[in-house]
XYZ file of C-alpha atoms in Angstrom:
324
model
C 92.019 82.571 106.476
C 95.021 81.788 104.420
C 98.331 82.518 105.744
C 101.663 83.880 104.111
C 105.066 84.265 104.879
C 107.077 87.226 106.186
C 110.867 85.675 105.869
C 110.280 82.529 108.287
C 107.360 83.905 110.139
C 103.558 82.726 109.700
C 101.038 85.013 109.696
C 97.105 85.610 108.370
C 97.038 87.151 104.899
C 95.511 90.271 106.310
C 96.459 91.600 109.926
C 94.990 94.145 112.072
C 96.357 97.370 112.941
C 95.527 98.351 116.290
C 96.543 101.880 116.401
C 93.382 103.838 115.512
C 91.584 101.756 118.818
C 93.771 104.551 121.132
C 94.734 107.409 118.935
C 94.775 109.562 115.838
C 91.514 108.849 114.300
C 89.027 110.221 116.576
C 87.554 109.101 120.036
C 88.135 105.403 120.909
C 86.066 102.889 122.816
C 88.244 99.966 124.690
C 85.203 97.728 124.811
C 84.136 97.629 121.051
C 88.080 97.616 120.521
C 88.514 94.585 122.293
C 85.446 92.916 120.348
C 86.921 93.750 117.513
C 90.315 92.157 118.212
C 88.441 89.182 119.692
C 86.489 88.954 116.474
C 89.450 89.403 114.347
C 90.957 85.930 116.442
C 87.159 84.108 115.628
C 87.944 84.815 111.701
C 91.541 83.672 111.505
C 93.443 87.167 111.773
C 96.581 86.263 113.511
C 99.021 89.288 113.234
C 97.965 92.213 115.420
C 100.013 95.575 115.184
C 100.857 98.155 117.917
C 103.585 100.399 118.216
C 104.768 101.976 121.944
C 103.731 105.313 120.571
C 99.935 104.898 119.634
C 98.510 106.194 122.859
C 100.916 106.815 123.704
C 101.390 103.633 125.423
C 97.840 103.134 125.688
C 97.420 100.715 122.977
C 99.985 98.218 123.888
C 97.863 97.851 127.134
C 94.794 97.960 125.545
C 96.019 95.139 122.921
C 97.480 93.126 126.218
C 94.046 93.423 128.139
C 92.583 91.737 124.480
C 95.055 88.557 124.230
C 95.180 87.659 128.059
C 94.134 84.218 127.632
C 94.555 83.879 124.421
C 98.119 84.379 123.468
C 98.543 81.215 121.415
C 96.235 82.605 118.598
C 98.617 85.669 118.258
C 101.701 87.048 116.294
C 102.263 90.051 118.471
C 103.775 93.006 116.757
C 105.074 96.232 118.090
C 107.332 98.689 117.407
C 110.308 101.234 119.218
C 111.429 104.358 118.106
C 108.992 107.073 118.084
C 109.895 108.421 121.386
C 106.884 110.252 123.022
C 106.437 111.581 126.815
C 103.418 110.014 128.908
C 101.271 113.522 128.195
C 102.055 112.829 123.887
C 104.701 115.085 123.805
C 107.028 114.096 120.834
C 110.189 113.652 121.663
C 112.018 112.720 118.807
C 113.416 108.991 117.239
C 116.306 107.023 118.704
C 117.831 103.709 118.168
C 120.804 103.685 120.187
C 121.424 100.234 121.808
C 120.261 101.404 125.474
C 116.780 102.907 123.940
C 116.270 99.638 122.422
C 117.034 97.512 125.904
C 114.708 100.221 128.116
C 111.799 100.278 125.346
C 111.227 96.332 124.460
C 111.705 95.966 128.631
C 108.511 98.422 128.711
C 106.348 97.265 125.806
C 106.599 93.991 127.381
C 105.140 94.546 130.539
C 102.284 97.082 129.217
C 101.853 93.769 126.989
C 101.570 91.407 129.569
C 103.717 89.168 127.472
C 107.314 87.502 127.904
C 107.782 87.956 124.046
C 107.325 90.133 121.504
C 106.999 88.051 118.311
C 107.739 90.514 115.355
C 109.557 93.681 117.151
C 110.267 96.534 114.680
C 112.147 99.729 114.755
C 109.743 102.223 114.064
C 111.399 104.447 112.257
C 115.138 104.950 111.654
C 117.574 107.371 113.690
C 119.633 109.265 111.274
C 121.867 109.743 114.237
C 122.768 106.260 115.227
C 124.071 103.750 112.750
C 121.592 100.843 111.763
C 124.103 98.615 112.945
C 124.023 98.881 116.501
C 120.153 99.571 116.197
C 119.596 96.218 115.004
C 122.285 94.709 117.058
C 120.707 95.384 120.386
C 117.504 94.341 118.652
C 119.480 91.132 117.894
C 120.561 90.691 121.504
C 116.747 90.742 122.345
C 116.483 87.855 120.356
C 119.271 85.954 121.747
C 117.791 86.655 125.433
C 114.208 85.866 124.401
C 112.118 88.718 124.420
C 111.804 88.724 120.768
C 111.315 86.151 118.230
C 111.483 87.953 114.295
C 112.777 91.590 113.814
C 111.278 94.171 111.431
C 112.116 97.875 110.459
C 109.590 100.533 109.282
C 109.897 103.031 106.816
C 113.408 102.310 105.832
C 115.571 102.892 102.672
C 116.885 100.394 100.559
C 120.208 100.856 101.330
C 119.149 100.930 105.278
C 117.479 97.419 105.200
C 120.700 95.544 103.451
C 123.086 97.236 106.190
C 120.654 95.966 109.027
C 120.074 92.490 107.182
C 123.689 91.861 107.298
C 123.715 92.463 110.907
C 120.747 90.192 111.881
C 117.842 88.806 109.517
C 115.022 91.302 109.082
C 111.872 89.574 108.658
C 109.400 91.762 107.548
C 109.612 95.748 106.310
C 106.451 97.927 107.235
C 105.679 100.687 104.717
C 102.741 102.389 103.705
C 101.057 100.967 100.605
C 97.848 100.954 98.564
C 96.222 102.172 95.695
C 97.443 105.552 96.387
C 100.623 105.317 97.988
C 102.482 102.757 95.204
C 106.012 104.741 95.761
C 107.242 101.197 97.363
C 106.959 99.477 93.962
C 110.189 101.503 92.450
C 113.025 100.245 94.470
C 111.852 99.042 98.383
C 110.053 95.834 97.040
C 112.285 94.685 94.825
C 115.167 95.051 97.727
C 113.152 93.221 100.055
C 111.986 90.673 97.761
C 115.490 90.045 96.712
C 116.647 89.784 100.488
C 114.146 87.411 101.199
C 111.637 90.048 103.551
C 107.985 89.411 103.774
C 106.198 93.077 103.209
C 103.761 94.639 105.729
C 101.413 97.102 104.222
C 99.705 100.164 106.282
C 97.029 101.751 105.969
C 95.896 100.166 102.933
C 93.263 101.325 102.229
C 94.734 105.221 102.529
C 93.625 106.213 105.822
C 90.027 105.418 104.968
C 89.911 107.141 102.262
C 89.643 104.218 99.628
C 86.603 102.561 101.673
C 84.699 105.966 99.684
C 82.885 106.460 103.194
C 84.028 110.542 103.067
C 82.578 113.215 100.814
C 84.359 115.556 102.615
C 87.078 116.507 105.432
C 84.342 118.166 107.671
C 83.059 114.527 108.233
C 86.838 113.629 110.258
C 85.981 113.823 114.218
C 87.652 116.467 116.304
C 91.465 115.170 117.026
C 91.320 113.257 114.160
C 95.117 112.983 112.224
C 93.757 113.619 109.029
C 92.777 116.804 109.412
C 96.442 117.940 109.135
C 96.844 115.732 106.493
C 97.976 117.219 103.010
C 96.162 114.715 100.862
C 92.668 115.244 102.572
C 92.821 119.334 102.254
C 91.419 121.450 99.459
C 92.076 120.781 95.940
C 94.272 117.406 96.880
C 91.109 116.058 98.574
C 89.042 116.866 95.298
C 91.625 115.121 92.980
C 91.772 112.266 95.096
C 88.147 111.621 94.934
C 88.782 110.482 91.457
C 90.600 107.536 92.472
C 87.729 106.719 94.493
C 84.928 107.099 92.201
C 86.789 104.808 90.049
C 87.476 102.033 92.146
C 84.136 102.426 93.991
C 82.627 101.856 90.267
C 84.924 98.873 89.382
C 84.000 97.452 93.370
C 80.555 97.398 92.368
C 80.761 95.806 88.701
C 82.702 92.830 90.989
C 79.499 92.711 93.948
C 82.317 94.375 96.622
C 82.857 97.240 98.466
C 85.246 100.107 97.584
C 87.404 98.679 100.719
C 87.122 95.183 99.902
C 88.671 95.897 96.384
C 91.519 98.259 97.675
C 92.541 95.552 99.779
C 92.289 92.688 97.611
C 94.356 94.721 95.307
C 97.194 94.520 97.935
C 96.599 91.089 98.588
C 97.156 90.526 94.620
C 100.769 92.469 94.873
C 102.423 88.923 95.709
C 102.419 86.093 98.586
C 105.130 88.347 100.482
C 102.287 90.907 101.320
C 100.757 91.736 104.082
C 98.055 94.108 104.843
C 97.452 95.397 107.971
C 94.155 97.388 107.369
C 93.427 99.275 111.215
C 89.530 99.748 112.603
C 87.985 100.130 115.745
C 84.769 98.030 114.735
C 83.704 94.895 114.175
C 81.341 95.850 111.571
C 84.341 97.287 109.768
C 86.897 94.268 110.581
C 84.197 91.730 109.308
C 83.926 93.940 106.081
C 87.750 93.911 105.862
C 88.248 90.536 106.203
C 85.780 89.456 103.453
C 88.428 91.191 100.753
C 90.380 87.958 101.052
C 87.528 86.109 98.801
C 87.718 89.093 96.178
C 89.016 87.447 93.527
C 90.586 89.925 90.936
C 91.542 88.773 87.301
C 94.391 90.260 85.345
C 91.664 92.601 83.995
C 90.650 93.645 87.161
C 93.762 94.780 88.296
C 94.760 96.724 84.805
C 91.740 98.682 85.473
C 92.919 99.594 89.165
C 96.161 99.868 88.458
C 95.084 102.685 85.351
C 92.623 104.401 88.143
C 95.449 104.875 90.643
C 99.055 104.780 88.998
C 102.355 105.250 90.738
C 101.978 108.825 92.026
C 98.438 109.240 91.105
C 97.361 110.804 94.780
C 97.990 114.661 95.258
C 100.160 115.528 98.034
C 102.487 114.063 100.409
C 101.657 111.228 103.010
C 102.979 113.144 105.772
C 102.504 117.007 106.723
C 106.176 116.576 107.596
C 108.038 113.704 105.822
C 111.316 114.605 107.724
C 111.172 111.204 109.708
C 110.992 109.324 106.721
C 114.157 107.300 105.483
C 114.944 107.532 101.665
């Protein structure tokens, strides 16, 4: 697989997200998990993603049981923030400077790992100023424990303050055919400052792969089923976008997934997509997208399917935690 850059880091074109393997989309099952992330190594994925909060806490340990052994193959990615008690409980968001210490002290043991490669703050604490967020991320890096730092979900305004502070390698935001909000002002400021761009979930929780007819299909427990874009007449004018690129994936001999992704692949070298399964089937499916070649044609069409704020409703039931 070809690799790209996220400031001065080197990573796969297309990375793994690990959190659906513990959480949020339905029963999980370590073993085929494991495969998966094993298989994902095999075909040249490098990046894996995990956050302290998918579990909670359960996927950091179940991506650390995966890379014992094989550490060397891996840019390790995880993420502080999303505070969360050991029964799920929510507890809120903080970045003050003694959060950071206690939480990148704990991922890295549930890790098994002496340091966290690309370590990002999950999402941003309107109550503590970015500046002494990132500079007790900063101090991580001067000790060791972290190599690159990264922030999540964060305003343009928010990632120059913290860039000034320390470098920020890589932003993670959610983007795809039908989240394309990022394209207004977030990648220009990162692309100006230099910041590679992680994409999640993209291909829109799923939904772009065309494998759902309908929100009865989502497993008990499953995240989506509190999700505004997947409920009533939202759900039905979404399935537009998907008919359409489902019939534009099969005039180019792909898969409705295979296209959404190579579409976000196409968005620039700076881009990263970190599409998230639990399967191999699905990861080997995934990773395929990065020989979908799309000509300038190609992507008019998608781009006309699924414009900037083409999806009906928000991301989030609750968009409170989000920085803007």
């Amino acid at each position: 697989m070809d690799t790209r850059r996220l400031g001065t880091l080197e990573v796969s074109q297309q990375g793994l997200g690990c959190m659906g393997m513990s959480e949020f989309y339905g029963p999980g099952d370590d073993a085929e998990s494991i495969r998966t992330i094993h298989r994902a190594l095999e075909l040249g994925v490098t990046l894996l993603d995990t956050a302290d909060m998918y579990g909670p806490f359960a996927n950091e340990r179940l991506v650390g049981r995966a890379i014992a052994g094989r550490r060397e193959q891996v840019v390790l990615a995880t993420k502080f923030g999303s505070v969360r008690g050991e029964r799920g409980e929510r507890l809120g968001i903080r970045g003050d400077a003694e959060y950071v210490r206690q939480a990148c002290d704990a991922s890295l043991q549930r890790l098994g790992v002496e340091t966290i490669d690309l370590y990002y703050q999950h999402r941003v604490d309107p109550n503590v100023p970015i500046e002494e967020t990132v500079g007790a991320m900063a101090e991580l890096v001067a000790a060791g424990k972290v190599r690159w730092l990264g922030l999540s979900e964060a305003a343009p305004e928010t990632i120059r303050r913290a860039h000034a502070v320390h470098p920020i390698s890589a932003l993670q935001t959610e983007y795809s055919l039908w989240t394309r909000d990022v394209e207004r002002r977030i990648l220009p400021t990162v692309r100006e400052l230099g910041i590679g761009f992680v994409a999640y979930s993209p291909l829109g929780r799923g939904f772009l792969s065309g494998r759902w007819s309908s929100p009865d299909e989502f497993p008990e427990g499953d995240f989506r089923h509190g999700s505004p874009r997947f409920h009533g007449e939202n759900f039905t004018r979404n399935m537009a976008i998907v008919a359409r690129v489902r019939e534009l994936a099969e005039a180019k001999g792909a898969t409705p997934a295979q296209l959404a992704l190579a579409w976000v692949m196409a968005r620039g070298e700076d881009v990263v997509p970190i599409p998230g399964t639990k399967r191999v089937a699905y990861l080997e499916e995934n990773v395929a997208a990065s020989a979908v070649e799309l000509t300038p044609d190609d992507l008019l069409q998608l781009e006309q399917a699924a414009p900037v704020g083409a999806a009906a409703g928000e991301r989030y039931s609750d968009m409170s935690s989000i920085d803007v």
